[in-house]
CSV table of C-alpha atoms in Angstrom, one decimal:
chain,number,residue,atom,x,y,z
F,186,MET,CA,0.2,0.6,-0.5
F,187,ARG,CA,2.9,2.3,0.5
F,188,VAL,CA,4.6,1.3,-1.9
F,189,THR,CA,1.3,2.1,-4.1
F,190,ALA,CA,1.3,5.5,-2.3
F,191,ALA,CA,4.6,6.3,-2.7
F,192,VAL,CA,4.1,5.7,-7.0
F,193,LEU,CA,1.5,7.0,-6.6
F,194,LEU,CA,3.3,11.2,-5.5
F,195,VAL,CA,5.6,10.5,-7.9
F,196,LEU,CA,3.4,10.5,-10.9
F,197,CYS,CA,0.9,13.7,-9.1
F,198,LEU,CA,4.4,15.8,-8.6
F,199,LEU,CA,4.9,14.7,-12.0
F,200,ALA,CA,1.9,15.5,-13.7
F,201,ILE,CA,1.8,19.5,-11.7
F,202,SER,CA,5.4,20.3,-13.0
F,203,HIS,CA,4.7,22.3,-16.4
F,204,ALA,CA,2.9,25.0,-14.3
F,205,TRP,CA,5.0,24.5,-10.9
F,206,ASP,CA,7.7,22.5,-9.3
F,207,CYS,CA,6.7,20.4,-6.3
F,208,ARG,CA,9.1,17.4,-3.9
F,209,GLU,CA,6.8,16.6,-0.9
F,210,ILE,CA,8.7,17.4,2.5
F,211,VAL,CA,9.7,14.0,3.7
F,212,ASN,CA,11.4,15.2,7.0
F,213,ILE,CA,7.7,15.8,8.3
F,214,LYS,CA,4.5,13.6,8.3
F,215,ASN,CA,0.9,14.6,9.5
F,216,LEU,CA,1.3,18.9,8.9
F,217,MET,CA,-2.1,20.2,10.0
F,218,GLN,CA,-1.6,23.4,9.3
F,219,ILE,CA,1.7,25.5,8.2
F,220,ASP,CA,2.4,29.4,8.1
F,221,ALA,CA,5.2,30.9,5.9
F,222,GLY,CA,6.1,35.0,6.1
F,223,LEU,CA,9.5,36.7,6.4
F,224,GLY,CA,11.3,33.7,5.1
F,225,GLN,CA,10.4,31.9,8.3
F,226,VAL,CA,7.9,28.7,8.7
F,227,VAL,CA,6.0,27.4,11.0
F,228,ALA,CA,3.1,24.3,11.1
F,229,THR,CA,1.1,22.7,13.2
F,230,ASP,CA,0.8,18.6,13.2
F,231,THR,CA,-2.6,16.5,13.3
F,232,SER,CA,-1.5,15.8,17.1
F,233,GLN,CA,-1.4,19.4,17.4
F,234,ILE,CA,2.3,19.6,17.6
F,235,PRO,CA,3.7,22.9,16.6
F,236,TYR,CA,7.1,23.2,14.1
F,237,TYR,CA,9.8,25.8,13.4
F,238,LEU,CA,11.2,25.3,10.2
F,239,VAL,CA,15.3,25.9,10.8
F,240,GLY,CA,17.1,25.1,7.3
F,241,ASP,CA,15.6,21.8,6.3
F,242,LYS,CA,15.0,20.4,10.1
F,243,TRP,CA,11.1,20.6,11.6
F,244,ILE,CA,12.8,22.2,15.2
F,245,ARG,CA,9.3,20.8,17.4
F,246,LEU,CA,8.3,23.8,19.9
F,247,PRO,CA,6.8,24.2,23.3
F,248,GLY,CA,3.0,23.7,23.6
F,249,SER,CA,0.1,22.2,21.6
F,250,LEU,CA,-1.3,24.6,19.5
F,251,LYS,CA,-4.3,23.8,16.1
F,252,HIS,CA,-2.8,26.9,14.1
F,253,ILE,CA,0.3,29.0,14.3
F,254,THR,CA,0.8,31.8,12.7
F,255,VAL,CA,4.6,33.6,11.3
F,256,GLY,CA,4.7,37.6,10.4
F,257,PRO,CA,5.8,40.5,11.2
F,258,ALA,CA,3.7,40.9,14.3
F,259,GLY,CA,5.9,37.3,15.3
F,260,ILE,CA,5.1,34.5,16.1
F,261,TRP,CA,1.5,33.7,17.9
F,262,GLY,CA,-0.9,30.7,18.1
F,263,VAL,CA,-4.2,29.2,19.5
F,264,ASN,CA,-4.7,25.7,21.3
F,265,LYS,CA,-7.9,23.8,21.6
F,266,ALA,CA,-9.2,26.0,24.4
F,267,ASP,CA,-9.4,28.4,21.6
F,268,SER,CA,-6.2,30.0,24.0
F,269,ILE,CA,-4.2,33.1,22.5
F,270,TYR,CA,-0.2,32.5,22.8
F,271,LYS,CA,3.1,35.3,21.5
F,272,TYR,CA,6.1,33.5,21.3
F,273,VAL,CA,8.5,35.7,23.6
F,274,ALA,CA,12.2,34.4,24.0
F,275,GLY,CA,12.1,30.6,23.3
F,276,ASN,CA,8.3,30.4,25.4
F,277,TRP,CA,4.7,31.1,24.6
F,278,VAL,CA,3.1,33.4,26.6
F,279,GLN,CA,-1.2,33.6,26.6
F,280,ALA,CA,-2.7,36.3,26.0
F,281,ALA,CA,-6.4,37.0,27.3
F,282,GLY,CA,-8.9,36.8,24.5
F,283,LEU,CA,-10.1,33.4,22.5
F,284,LEU,CA,-9.8,33.2,19.1
F,285,LYS,CA,-9.9,30.4,17.0
F,286,GLN,CA,-7.8,31.3,13.9
F,287,LEU,CA,-5.6,34.3,14.1
F,288,ASP,CA,-2.9,35.8,11.6
F,289,ALA,CA,0.3,37.3,12.4
F,290,GLY,CA,0.9,38.5,8.1
F,291,GLY,CA,-0.2,42.1,8.8
F,292,GLU,CA,2.0,45.3,9.3
F,293,GLN,CA,3.0,44.1,12.8
F,294,PHE,CA,-0.4,43.8,14.0
F,295,ILE,CA,-2.6,40.1,14.8
F,296,VAL,CA,-6.3,39.5,13.3
F,297,GLY,CA,-8.1,36.3,14.5
F,298,ALA,CA,-12.4,35.2,14.0
F,299,ASN,CA,-13.3,33.4,17.6
F,300,MET,CA,-15.7,30.7,17.5
F,301,ALA,CA,-18.3,32.7,16.3
F,302,ASP,CA,-16.3,33.6,13.1
F,303,THR,CA,-17.2,37.5,14.4
F,304,PRO,CA,-13.7,39.3,13.5
F,305,PHE,CA,-10.4,41.2,15.7
F,306,CYS,CA,-7.6,43.1,15.1
F,307,LEU,CA,-5.2,44.0,17.7
F,308,THR,CA,-3.4,47.4,17.0
F,309,ARG,CA,0.3,47.1,16.3
F,310,SER,CA,0.7,49.1,19.6
F,311,ALA,CA,-0.4,46.3,21.3
F,312,THR,CA,0.9,43.5,19.5
F,313,VAL,CA,4.5,44.2,19.4
F,314,GLY,CA,4.5,45.5,23.3
F,315,TYR,CA,2.6,42.5,24.8
F,316,LYS,CA,5.3,40.3,26.6
F,317,GLY,CA,3.1,37.9,28.6
F,318,PRO,CA,0.4,39.0,31.2
F,319,GLY,CA,-0.1,42.6,32.1
F,320,SER,CA,0.5,43.9,29.1
F,321,PRO,CA,-2.8,45.7,27.4
F,322,ILE,CA,-4.2,43.4,24.7
F,323,PRO,CA,-6.9,45.7,23.2
F,324,TRP,CA,-8.5,43.7,20.9
F,325,THR,CA,-11.6,45.6,18.5
F,326,GLY,CA,-13.9,43.7,17.6
F,327,LEU,CA,-14.7,44.0,13.4
F,328,PRO,CA,-18.0,44.3,11.5
F,329,GLY,CA,-19.6,41.5,10.0
F,330,ALA,CA,-18.7,37.5,10.2
F,331,VAL,CA,-15.9,35.7,8.8
F,332,LYS,CA,-13.8,31.8,9.6
F,333,TYR,CA,-10.8,32.4,9.1
F,334,TYR,CA,-9.1,35.3,8.1
F,335,SER,CA,-5.5,37.2,6.9
F,336,CYS,CA,-3.6,40.0,5.4
F,337,GLY,CA,-0.7,41.5,3.7
F,338,PRO,CA,0.4,44.9,2.7
F,339,PHE,CA,-2.8,45.9,0.4
F,340,GLY,CA,-4.9,44.5,2.8
F,341,CYS,CA,-6.3,41.4,4.4
F,342,TRP,CA,-8.7,39.0,2.4
F,343,ALA,CA,-11.1,36.7,5.0
F,344,VAL,CA,-13.5,33.7,3.4
F,345,ASN,CA,-17.4,33.4,5.6
F,346,LYS,CA,-18.8,29.8,6.8
F,347,ASN,CA,-20.2,29.9,3.1
F,348,ASP,CA,-17.2,30.4,1.6
F,349,ASP,CA,-17.5,33.8,0.2
F,350,ILE,CA,-14.8,35.8,-0.2
F,351,PHE,CA,-14.2,38.8,1.0
F,352,LEU,CA,-11.5,42.3,0.7
F,353,MET,CA,-11.1,44.9,3.8
F,354,SER,CA,-9.0,47.6,4.1
F,355,LEU,CA,-7.7,47.8,8.1
F,356,ASN,CA,-4.4,49.8,8.7
F,357,GLN,CA,-1.8,49.3,12.3
F,358,GLU,CA,-5.0,50.7,14.4
F,359,CYS,CA,-8.0,48.7,13.2
F,360,GLN,CA,-9.4,51.2,11.3
F,361,ASN,CA,-11.9,50.2,8.5
F,362,LYS,CA,-13.8,50.9,6.0
F,363,GLY,CA,-16.1,47.4,5.7
F,364,TRP,CA,-15.8,44.4,4.2
F,365,SER,CA,-15.8,44.1,-0.1
F,366,HIS,CA,-17.3,41.1,-1.3
F,367,ILE,CA,-14.9,39.5,-4.3
F,368,ASP,CA,-16.1,36.9,-7.0
F,369,GLY,CA,-15.2,33.1,-6.7
F,370,LYS,CA,-15.8,30.1,-3.8
F,371,LEU,CA,-13.1,29.5,-1.2
F,372,SER,CA,-12.9,27.5,2.1
F,373,MET,CA,-9.8,29.0,3.4
F,374,ILE,CA,-7.5,31.7,2.7
F,375,GLU,CA,-3.3,33.9,2.7
F,376,VAL,CA,-1.9,36.2,2.1
F,377,ALA,CA,1.6,36.6,2.2
F,378,THR,CA,4.2,38.6,3.1
F,379,ASP,CA,4.5,40.3,-1.0
F,380,GLY,CA,0.8,40.6,-0.9
F,381,SER,CA,0.4,37.5,-2.8
F,382,VAL,CA,-2.9,36.2,-2.1
F,383,PHE,CA,-3.8,32.1,-2.3
F,384,GLY,CA,-6.6,29.9,-2.2
F,385,VAL,CA,-8.2,26.5,-1.3
F,386,ASN,CA,-12.1,25.9,-2.3
F,387,SER,CA,-13.5,22.5,-0.6
F,388,ALA,CA,-13.7,20.5,-3.3
F,389,GLY,CA,-9.1,21.0,-2.5
F,390,SER,CA,-8.3,23.1,-5.5
F,391,VAL,CA,-5.4,25.3,-5.2
F,392,TYR,CA,-5.9,28.9,-6.5
F,393,THR,CA,-4.2,32.5,-6.7
F,394,ARG,CA,-5.3,35.7,-7.4
F,395,ASP,CA,-3.3,37.7,-10.1
F,396,GLY,CA,-2.8,41.3,-10.3
F,397,ILE,CA,-2.6,42.4,-6.9
F,398,THR,CA,-1.2,45.2,-6.6
F,399,ALA,CA,-1.0,48.9,-4.2
F,400,SER,CA,-3.4,50.5,-6.2
F,401,LYS,CA,-5.4,47.8,-7.4
F,402,PRO,CA,-5.6,45.1,-4.1
F,403,GLU,CA,-8.4,43.2,-5.2
F,404,GLY,CA,-6.5,42.3,-7.7
F,405,THR,CA,-8.3,41.0,-11.7
F,406,GLY,CA,-9.2,37.8,-10.6
F,407,TRP,CA,-8.7,33.7,-10.6
F,408,SER,CA,-6.0,31.4,-11.5
F,409,ASN,CA,-6.6,27.5,-10.8
F,410,ILE,CA,-3.0,25.7,-10.0
F,411,PRO,CA,-3.2,22.5,-10.5
F,412,MET,CA,-2.4,19.7,-7.7
F,413,CYS,CA,-3.9,16.2,-8.5
F,414,MET,CA,-4.7,16.1,-4.6
F,415,ARG,CA,-7.1,18.0,-2.7
F,416,MET,CA,-5.8,20.4,-1.0
F,417,GLY,CA,-6.5,21.9,2.6
F,418,HIS,CA,-4.4,24.0,3.4
F,419,VAL,CA,-2.1,26.4,1.4
F,420,THR,CA,0.9,29.5,2.2
F,421,TYR,CA,3.3,31.2,0.5
F,422,ASP,CA,6.7,33.4,1.0
F,423,LEU,CA,9.9,34.0,-0.4
F,424,GLY,CA,8.2,32.6,-3.8
F,425,ARG,CA,7.6,29.3,-2.0
F,426,LEU,CA,4.5,27.7,-1.9
F,427,TRP,CA,3.9,25.5,1.2
F,428,VAL,CA,1.0,22.9,0.1
F,429,VAL,CA,-0.5,20.6,2.8
F,430,SER,CA,-3.4,17.7,1.4
F,431,LYS,CA,-6.6,16.2,3.1
F,432,THR,CA,-4.9,13.3,3.6
F,433,ALA,CA,-1.7,14.9,5.5
F,434,VAL,CA,1.1,15.1,3.2
F,435,THR,CA,3.2,18.5,2.7
F,436,MET,CA,4.6,19.5,-0.9
F,437,VAL,CA,6.8,22.5,-1.6
F,438,CYS,CA,6.7,23.9,-5.0
F,439,THR,CA,8.5,26.8,-6.8
F,440,HIS,CA,7.2,28.7,-9.6
């Protein structure tokens, strides 16, 4: 059975090599979620063990997390109880509040969504200055309802429970003008440090948003990135696309 799976994976990689050069990450297994930003990569596995990539080695981080993120705002995560943590000097320090998912890709501010799909934002000063209990943590509630939420230099993208896609302009003080609806359907979405946007739909297909610029943050349309496995999670940084399949196979692709 394992030989058959390996053969299928090789055929899969060959099939998509015309557009993206992909290879399986063999020294980490059973990843559930992965996030890349500012040259750093973090991930959690199906046992909720967090990892940090150093060179080609995955270093186990302390604690247990269901979601982890890295970016200009640092390294943050949430556990199965939705408790929020920031990685400070080699240890996790808990922050007040409850979120099921969060993202550190904004301009040193944090965004996230709670179990009721309410979006939140934490200002740059509070995010950068948070060192542990006693530091202020004034979460700002935002309009709308989203289940997954990610920010970059040209705006924040999110999807709701119906897989509808939205874009918001959000600054370091969490000021915004609400959501703008974007065409298409995605079940998760990630914004890279350079502003690139990637997502996965409910069928496991991977897409990227074309034409994004500072003057046109909404871009021009979606392009499919061929994958012969159903994907569940995607992230992108410094020319590398990281994808995790619904069967927990992790690949890294370059264009």
